[in-house]
PDB file of C-alpha atoms in Angstrom:
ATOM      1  CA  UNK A   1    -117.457 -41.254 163.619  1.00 49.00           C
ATOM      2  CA  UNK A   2    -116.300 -44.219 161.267  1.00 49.00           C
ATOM      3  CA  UNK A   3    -112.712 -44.642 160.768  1.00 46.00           C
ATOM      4  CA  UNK A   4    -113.224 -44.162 157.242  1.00 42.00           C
ATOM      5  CA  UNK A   5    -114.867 -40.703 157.131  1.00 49.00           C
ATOM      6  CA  UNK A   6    -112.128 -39.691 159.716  1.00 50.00           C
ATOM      7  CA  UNK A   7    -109.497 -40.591 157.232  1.00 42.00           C
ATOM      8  CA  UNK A   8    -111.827 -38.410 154.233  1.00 47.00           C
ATOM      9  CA  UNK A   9    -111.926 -35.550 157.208  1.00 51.00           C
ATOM     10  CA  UNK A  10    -108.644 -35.733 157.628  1.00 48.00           C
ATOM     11  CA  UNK A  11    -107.629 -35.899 154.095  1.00 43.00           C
ATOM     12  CA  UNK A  12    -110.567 -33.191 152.827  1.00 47.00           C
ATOM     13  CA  UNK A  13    -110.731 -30.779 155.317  1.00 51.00           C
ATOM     14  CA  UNK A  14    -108.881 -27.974 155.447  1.00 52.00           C
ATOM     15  CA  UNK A  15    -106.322 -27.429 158.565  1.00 64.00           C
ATOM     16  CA  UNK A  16    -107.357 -23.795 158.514  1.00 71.00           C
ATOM     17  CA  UNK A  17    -109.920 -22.420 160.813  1.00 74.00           C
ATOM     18  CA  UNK A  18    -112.467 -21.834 157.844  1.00 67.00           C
ATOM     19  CA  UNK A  19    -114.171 -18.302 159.870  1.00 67.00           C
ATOM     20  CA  UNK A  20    -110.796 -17.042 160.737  1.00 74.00           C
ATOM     21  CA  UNK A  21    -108.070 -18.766 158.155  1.00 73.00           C
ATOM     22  CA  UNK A  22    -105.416 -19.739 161.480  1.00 77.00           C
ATOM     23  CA  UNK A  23    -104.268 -22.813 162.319  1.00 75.00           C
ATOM     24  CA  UNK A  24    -107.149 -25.495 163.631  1.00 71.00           C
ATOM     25  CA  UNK A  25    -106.219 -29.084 165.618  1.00 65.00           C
ATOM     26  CA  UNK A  26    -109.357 -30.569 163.468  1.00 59.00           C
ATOM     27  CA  UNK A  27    -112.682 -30.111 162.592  1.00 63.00           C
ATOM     28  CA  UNK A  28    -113.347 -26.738 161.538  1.00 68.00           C
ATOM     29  CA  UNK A  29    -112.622 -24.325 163.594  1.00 71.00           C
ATOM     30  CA  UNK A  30    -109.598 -22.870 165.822  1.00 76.00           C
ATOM     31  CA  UNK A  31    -109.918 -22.677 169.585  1.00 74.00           C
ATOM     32  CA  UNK A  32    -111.044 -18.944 169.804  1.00 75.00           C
ATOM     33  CA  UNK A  33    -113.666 -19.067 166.875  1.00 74.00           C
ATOM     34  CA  UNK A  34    -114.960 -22.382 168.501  1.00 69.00           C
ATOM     35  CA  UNK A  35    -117.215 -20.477 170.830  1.00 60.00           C
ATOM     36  CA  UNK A  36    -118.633 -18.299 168.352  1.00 61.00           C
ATOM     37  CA  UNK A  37    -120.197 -20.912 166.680  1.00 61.00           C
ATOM     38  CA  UNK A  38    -123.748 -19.432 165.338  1.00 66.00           C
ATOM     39  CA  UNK A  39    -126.647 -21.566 164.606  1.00 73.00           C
ATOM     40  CA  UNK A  40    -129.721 -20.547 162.738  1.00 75.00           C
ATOM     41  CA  UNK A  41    -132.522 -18.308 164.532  1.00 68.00           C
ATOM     42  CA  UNK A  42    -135.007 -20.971 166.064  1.00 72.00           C
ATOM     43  CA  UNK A  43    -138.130 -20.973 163.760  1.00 81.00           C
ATOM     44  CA  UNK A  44    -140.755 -23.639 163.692  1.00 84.00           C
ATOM     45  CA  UNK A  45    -140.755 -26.360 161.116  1.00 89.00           C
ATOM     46  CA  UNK A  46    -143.565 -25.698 157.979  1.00 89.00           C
ATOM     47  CA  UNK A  47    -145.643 -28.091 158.451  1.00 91.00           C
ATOM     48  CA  UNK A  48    -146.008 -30.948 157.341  1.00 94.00           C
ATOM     49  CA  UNK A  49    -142.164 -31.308 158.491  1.00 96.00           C
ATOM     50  CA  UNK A  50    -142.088 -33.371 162.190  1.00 97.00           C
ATOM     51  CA  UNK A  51    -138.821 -30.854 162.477  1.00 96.00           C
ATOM     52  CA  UNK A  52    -136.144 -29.387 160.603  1.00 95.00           C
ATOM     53  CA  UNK A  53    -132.293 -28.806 161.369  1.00 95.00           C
ATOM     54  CA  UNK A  54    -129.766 -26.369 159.840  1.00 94.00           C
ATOM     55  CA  UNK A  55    -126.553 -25.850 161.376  1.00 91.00           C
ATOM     56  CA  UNK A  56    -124.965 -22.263 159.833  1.00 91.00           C
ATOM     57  CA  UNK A  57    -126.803 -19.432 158.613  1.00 92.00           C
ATOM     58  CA  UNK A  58    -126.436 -19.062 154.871  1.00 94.00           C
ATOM     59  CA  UNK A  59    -124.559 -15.589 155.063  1.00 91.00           C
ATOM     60  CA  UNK A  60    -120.807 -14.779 154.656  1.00 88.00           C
ATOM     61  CA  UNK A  61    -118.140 -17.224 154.478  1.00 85.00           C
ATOM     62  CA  UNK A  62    -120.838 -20.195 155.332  1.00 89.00           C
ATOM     63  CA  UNK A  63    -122.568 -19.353 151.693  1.00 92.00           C
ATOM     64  CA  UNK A  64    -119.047 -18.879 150.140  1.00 91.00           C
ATOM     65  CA  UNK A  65    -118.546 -22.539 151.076  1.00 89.00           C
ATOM     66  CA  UNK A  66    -121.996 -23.727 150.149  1.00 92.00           C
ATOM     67  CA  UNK A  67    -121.317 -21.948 146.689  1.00 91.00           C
ATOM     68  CA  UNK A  68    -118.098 -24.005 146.246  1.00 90.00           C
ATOM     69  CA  UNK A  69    -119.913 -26.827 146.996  1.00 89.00           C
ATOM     70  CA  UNK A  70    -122.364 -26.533 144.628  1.00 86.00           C
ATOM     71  CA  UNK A  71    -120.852 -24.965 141.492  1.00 82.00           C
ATOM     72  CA  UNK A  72    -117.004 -26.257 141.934  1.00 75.00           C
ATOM     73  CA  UNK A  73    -114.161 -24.028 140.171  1.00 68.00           C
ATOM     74  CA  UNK A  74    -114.256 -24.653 136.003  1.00 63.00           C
ATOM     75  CA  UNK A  75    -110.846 -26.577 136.598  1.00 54.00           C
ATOM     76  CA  UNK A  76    -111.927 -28.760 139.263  1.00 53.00           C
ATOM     77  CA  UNK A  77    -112.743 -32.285 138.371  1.00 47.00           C
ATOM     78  CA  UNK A  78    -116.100 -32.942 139.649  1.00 54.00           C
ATOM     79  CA  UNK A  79    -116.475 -31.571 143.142  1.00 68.00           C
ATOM     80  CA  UNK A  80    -114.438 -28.886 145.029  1.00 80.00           C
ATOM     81  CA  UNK A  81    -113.049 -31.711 147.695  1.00 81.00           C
ATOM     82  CA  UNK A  82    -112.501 -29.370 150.597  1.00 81.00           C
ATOM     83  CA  UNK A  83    -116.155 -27.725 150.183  1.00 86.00           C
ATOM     84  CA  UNK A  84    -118.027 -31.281 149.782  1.00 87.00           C
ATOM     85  CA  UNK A  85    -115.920 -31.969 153.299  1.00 85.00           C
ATOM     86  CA  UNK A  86    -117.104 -28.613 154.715  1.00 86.00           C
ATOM     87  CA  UNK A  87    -120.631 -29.202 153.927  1.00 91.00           C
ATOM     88  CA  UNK A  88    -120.733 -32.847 154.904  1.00 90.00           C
ATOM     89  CA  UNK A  89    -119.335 -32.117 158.418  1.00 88.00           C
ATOM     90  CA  UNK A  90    -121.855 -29.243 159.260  1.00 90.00           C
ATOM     91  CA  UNK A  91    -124.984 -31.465 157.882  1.00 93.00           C
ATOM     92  CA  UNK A  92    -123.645 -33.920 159.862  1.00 92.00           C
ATOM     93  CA  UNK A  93    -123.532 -31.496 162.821  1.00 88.00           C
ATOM     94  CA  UNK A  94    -127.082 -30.827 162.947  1.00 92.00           C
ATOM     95  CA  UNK A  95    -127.610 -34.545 162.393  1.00 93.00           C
ATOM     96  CA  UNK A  96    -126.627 -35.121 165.920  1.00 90.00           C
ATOM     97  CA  UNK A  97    -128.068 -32.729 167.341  1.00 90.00           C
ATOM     98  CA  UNK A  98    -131.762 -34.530 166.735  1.00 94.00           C
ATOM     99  CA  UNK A  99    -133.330 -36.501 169.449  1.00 95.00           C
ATOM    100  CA  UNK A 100    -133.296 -40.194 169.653  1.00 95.00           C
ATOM    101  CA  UNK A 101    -137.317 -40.221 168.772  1.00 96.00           C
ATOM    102  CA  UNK A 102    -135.941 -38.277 165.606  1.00 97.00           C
ATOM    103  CA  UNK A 103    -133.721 -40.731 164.713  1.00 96.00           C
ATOM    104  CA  UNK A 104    -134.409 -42.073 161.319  1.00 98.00           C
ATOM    105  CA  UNK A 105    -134.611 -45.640 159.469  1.00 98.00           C
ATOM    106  CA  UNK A 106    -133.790 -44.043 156.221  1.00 98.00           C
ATOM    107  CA  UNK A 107    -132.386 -40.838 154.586  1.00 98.00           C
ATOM    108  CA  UNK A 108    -134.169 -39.547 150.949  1.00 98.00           C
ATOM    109  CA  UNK A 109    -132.484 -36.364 149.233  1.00 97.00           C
ATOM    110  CA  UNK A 110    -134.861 -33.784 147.667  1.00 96.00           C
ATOM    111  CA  UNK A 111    -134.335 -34.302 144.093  1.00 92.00           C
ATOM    112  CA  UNK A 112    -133.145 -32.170 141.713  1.00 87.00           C
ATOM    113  CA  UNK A 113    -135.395 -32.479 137.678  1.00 81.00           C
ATOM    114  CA  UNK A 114    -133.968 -34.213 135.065  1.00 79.00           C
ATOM    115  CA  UNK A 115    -133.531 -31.261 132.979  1.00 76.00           C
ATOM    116  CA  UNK A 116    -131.677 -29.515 135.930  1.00 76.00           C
ATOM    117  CA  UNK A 117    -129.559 -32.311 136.378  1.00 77.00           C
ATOM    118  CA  UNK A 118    -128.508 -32.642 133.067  1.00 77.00           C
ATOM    119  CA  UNK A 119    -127.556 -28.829 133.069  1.00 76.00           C
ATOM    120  CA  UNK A 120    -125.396 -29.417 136.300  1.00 73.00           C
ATOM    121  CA  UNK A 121    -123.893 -32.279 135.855  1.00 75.00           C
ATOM    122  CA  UNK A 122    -124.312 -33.680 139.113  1.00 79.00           C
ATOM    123  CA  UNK A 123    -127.309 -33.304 142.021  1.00 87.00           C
ATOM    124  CA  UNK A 124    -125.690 -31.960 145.468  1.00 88.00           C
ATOM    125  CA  UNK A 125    -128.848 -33.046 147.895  1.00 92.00           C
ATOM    126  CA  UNK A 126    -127.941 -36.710 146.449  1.00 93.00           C
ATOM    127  CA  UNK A 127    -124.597 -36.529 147.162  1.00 91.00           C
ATOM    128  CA  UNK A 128    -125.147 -35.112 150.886  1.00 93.00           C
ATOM    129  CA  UNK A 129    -127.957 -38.023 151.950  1.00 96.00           C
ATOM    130  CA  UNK A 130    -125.085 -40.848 150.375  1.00 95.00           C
ATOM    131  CA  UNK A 131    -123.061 -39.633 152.785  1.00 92.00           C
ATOM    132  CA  UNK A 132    -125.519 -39.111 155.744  1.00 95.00           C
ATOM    133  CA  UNK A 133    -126.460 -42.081 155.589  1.00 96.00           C
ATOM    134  CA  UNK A 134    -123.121 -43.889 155.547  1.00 95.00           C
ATOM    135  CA  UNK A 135    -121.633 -41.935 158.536  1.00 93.00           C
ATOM    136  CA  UNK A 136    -124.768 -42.748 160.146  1.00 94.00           C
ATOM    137  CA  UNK A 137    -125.361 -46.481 159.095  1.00 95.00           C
ATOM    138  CA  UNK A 138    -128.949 -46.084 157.923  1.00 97.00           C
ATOM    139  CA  UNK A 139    -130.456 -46.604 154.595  1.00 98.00           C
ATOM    140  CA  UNK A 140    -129.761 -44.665 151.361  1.00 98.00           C
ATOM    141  CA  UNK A 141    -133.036 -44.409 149.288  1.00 98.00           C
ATOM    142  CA  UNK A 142    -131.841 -42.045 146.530  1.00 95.00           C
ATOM    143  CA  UNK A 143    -135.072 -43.145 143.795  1.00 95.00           C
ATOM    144  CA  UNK A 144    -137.387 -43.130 146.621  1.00 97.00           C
ATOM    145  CA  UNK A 145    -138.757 -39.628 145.661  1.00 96.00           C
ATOM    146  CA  UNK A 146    -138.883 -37.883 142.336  1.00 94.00           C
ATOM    147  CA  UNK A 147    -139.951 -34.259 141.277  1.00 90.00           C
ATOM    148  CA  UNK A 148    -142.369 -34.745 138.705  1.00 88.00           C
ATOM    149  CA  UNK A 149    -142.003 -31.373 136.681  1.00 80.00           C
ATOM    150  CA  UNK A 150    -139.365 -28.819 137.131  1.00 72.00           C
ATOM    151  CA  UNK A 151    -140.063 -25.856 138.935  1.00 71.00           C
ATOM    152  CA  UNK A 152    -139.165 -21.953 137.799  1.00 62.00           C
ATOM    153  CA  UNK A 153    -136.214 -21.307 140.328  1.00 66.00           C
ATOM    154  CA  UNK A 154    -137.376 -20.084 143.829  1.00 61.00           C
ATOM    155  CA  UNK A 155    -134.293 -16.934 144.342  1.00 64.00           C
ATOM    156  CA  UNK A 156    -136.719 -13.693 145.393  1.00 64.00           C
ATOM    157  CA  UNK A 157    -139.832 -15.639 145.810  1.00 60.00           C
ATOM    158  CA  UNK A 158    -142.202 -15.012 149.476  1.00 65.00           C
ATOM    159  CA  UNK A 159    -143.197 -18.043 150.952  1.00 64.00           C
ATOM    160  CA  UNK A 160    -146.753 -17.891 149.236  1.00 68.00           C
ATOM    161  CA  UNK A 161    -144.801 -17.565 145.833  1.00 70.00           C
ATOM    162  CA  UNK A 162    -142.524 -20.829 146.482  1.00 69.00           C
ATOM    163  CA  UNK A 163    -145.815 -22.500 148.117  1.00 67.00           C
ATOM    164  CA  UNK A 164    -147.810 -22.171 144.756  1.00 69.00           C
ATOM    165  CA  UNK A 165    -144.397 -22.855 142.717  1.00 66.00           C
ATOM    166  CA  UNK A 166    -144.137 -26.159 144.053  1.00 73.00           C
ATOM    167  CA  UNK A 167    -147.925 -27.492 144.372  1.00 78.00           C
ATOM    168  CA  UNK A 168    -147.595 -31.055 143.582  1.00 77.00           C
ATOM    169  CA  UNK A 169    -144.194 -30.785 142.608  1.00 84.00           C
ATOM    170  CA  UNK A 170    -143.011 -34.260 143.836  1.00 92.00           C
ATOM    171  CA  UNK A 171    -144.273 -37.816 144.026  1.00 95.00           C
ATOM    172  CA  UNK A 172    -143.202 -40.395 146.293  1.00 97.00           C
ATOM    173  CA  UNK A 173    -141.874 -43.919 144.172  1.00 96.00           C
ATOM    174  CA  UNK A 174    -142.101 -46.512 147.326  1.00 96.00           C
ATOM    175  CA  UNK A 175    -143.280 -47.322 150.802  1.00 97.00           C
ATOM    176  CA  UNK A 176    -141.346 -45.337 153.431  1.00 98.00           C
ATOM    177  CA  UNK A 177    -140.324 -46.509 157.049  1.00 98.00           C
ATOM    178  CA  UNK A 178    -141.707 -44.473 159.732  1.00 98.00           C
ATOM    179  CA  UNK A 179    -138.850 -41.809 159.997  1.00 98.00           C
ATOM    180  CA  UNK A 180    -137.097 -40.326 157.295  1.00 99.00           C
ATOM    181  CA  UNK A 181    -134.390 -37.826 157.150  1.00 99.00           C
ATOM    182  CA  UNK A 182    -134.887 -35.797 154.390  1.00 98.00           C
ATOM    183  CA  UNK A 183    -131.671 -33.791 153.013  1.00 98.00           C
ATOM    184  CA  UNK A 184    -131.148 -30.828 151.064  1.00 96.00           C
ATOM    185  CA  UNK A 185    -128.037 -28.204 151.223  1.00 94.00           C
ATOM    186  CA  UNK A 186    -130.090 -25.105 151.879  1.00 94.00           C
ATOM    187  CA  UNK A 187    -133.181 -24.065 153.177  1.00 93.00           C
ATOM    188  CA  UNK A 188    -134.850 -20.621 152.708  1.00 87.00           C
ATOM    189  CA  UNK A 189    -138.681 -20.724 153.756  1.00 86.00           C
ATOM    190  CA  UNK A 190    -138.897 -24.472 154.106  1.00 90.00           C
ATOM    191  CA  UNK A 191    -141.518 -24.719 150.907  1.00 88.00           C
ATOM    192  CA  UNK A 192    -139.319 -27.090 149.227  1.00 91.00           C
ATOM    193  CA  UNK A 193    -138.700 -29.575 152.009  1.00 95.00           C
ATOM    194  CA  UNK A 194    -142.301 -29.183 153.282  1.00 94.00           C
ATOM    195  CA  UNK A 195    -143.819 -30.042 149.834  1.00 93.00           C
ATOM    196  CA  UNK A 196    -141.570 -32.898 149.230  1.00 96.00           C
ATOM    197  CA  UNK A 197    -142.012 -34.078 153.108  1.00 97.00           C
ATOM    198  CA  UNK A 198    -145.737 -33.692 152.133  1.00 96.00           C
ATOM    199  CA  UNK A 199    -145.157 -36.742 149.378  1.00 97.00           C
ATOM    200  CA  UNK A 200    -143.147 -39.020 151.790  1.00 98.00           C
ATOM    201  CA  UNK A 201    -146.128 -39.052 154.345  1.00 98.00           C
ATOM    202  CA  UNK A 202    -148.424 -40.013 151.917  1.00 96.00           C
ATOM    203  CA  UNK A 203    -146.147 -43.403 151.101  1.00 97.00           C
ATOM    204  CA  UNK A 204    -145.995 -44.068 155.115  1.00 98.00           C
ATOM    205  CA  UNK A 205    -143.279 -41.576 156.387  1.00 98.00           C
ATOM    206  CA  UNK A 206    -145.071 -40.690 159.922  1.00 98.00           C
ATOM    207  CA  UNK A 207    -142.135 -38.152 160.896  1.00 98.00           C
ATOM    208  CA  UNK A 208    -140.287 -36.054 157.937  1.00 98.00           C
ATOM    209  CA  UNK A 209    -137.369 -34.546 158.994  1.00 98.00           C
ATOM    210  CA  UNK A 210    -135.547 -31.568 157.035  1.00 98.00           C
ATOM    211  CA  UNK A 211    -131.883 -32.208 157.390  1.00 97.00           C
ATOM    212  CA  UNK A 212    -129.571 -28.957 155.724  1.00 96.00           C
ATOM    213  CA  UNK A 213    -126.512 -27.471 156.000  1.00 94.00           C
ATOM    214  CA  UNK A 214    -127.456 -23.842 156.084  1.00 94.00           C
ATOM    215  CA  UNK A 215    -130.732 -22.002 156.243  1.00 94.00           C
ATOM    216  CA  UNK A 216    -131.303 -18.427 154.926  1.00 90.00           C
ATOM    217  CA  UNK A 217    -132.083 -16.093 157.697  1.00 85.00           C
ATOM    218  CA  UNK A 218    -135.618 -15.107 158.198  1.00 74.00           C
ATOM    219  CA  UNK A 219    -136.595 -12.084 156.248  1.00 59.00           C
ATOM    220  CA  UNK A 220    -134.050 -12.663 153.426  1.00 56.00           C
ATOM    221  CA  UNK A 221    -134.870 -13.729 149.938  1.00 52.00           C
ATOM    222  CA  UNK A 222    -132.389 -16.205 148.439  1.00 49.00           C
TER     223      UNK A 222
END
């Protein structure tokens, strides 16, 4: 890990075990919730994803962080700084957890629409892939995809549902290198990611991969 994202770990991240709320060494966990670690069920990438990599299920304190992350208390400036930290370190968990033939030449967030950007303030995928890709030393291509009309918001959809909402919904703005990482903070069903990996390949990507935080457990609608 860079020196400098150790010092923003260090600084960021709280020195609480965030499952249990004891005392951690680093990182986020203490010695005895370590080993409970709990990854997301195995479940095939939706095509046309080459693979896709979540490190915590989106339930219980792991969503209470993600929610922080994403709509920060009214009083806080910008961000929530120990969330963004939390989320950063597990995306960057399941980062390295990717084969070397996985390894990508560039990282590309799944955008958020204008008009949903403007009503947030800020867009969260954007501000994961930055980061990605500077712990990682790869390219940043923020503009490189675009959603070209915003989409009725996906919370209780089935997989069909989110499949027809998002038909077409993004368009690739360059050439792409062969592997991409493509970032978002949550995935339920994979539509979104599969649909916007969908665009990459047709601007050159040869392997898309979905790179999260969290992933809702099979079976549940979020």
């Amino acid at each position: 890990m860079p020196a400098w994202l150790r010092a923003l770990e260090a600084l960021l991240v709280p020195r609480a075990c965030v499952r249990c709320g004891t005392p951690a060494e680093g990182g986020l966990f203490c010695a005895r919730c370590e080993p409970l670690w709990l990854r997301p069920d195995p479940t095939p990438a939706p095509r046309p994803l080459t693979a896709w990599e979540a490190e915590v299920p989106y339930t219980g304190e792991w969503k209470e962080w993600i929610r922080r992350f994403k709509y920060p208390a009214p009083g806080l400036q910008g961000l929530d700084p120990a969330a963004d930290a939390v989320v950063l370190a597990l995306i960057l968990r399941a980062a390295r957890r990717l084969p070397p033939e996985l390894r990508a030449q560039a990282v590309v967030p799944v955008p958020l629409h204008p008009a949903r950007f403007r009503e947030r303030g800020f867009d969260q995928a954007a501000l994961l892939a930055r980061s990605v890709a500077r712990a990682e030393r790869i390219a940043h291509l923020p503009r490189a995809l675009e959603r070209t009309r915003p989409t009725p918001r996906q919370t209780g959809l089935s997989r069909g549902e989110r499949r027809r909402n998002l038909r077409g919904a993004f368009r690739a703005r360059r050439a792409l290198p062969p592997c991409v990482w493509l970032v978002d903070d949550v995935a339920t069903t994979g539509s979104t990611l599969a649909e916007a990996a969908r665009a990459l390949r047709r601007r050159g990507a040869r392997r898309v991969v979905g790179l999260c935080a969290a992933r809702t457990p099979a079976g549940v609608r979020d």
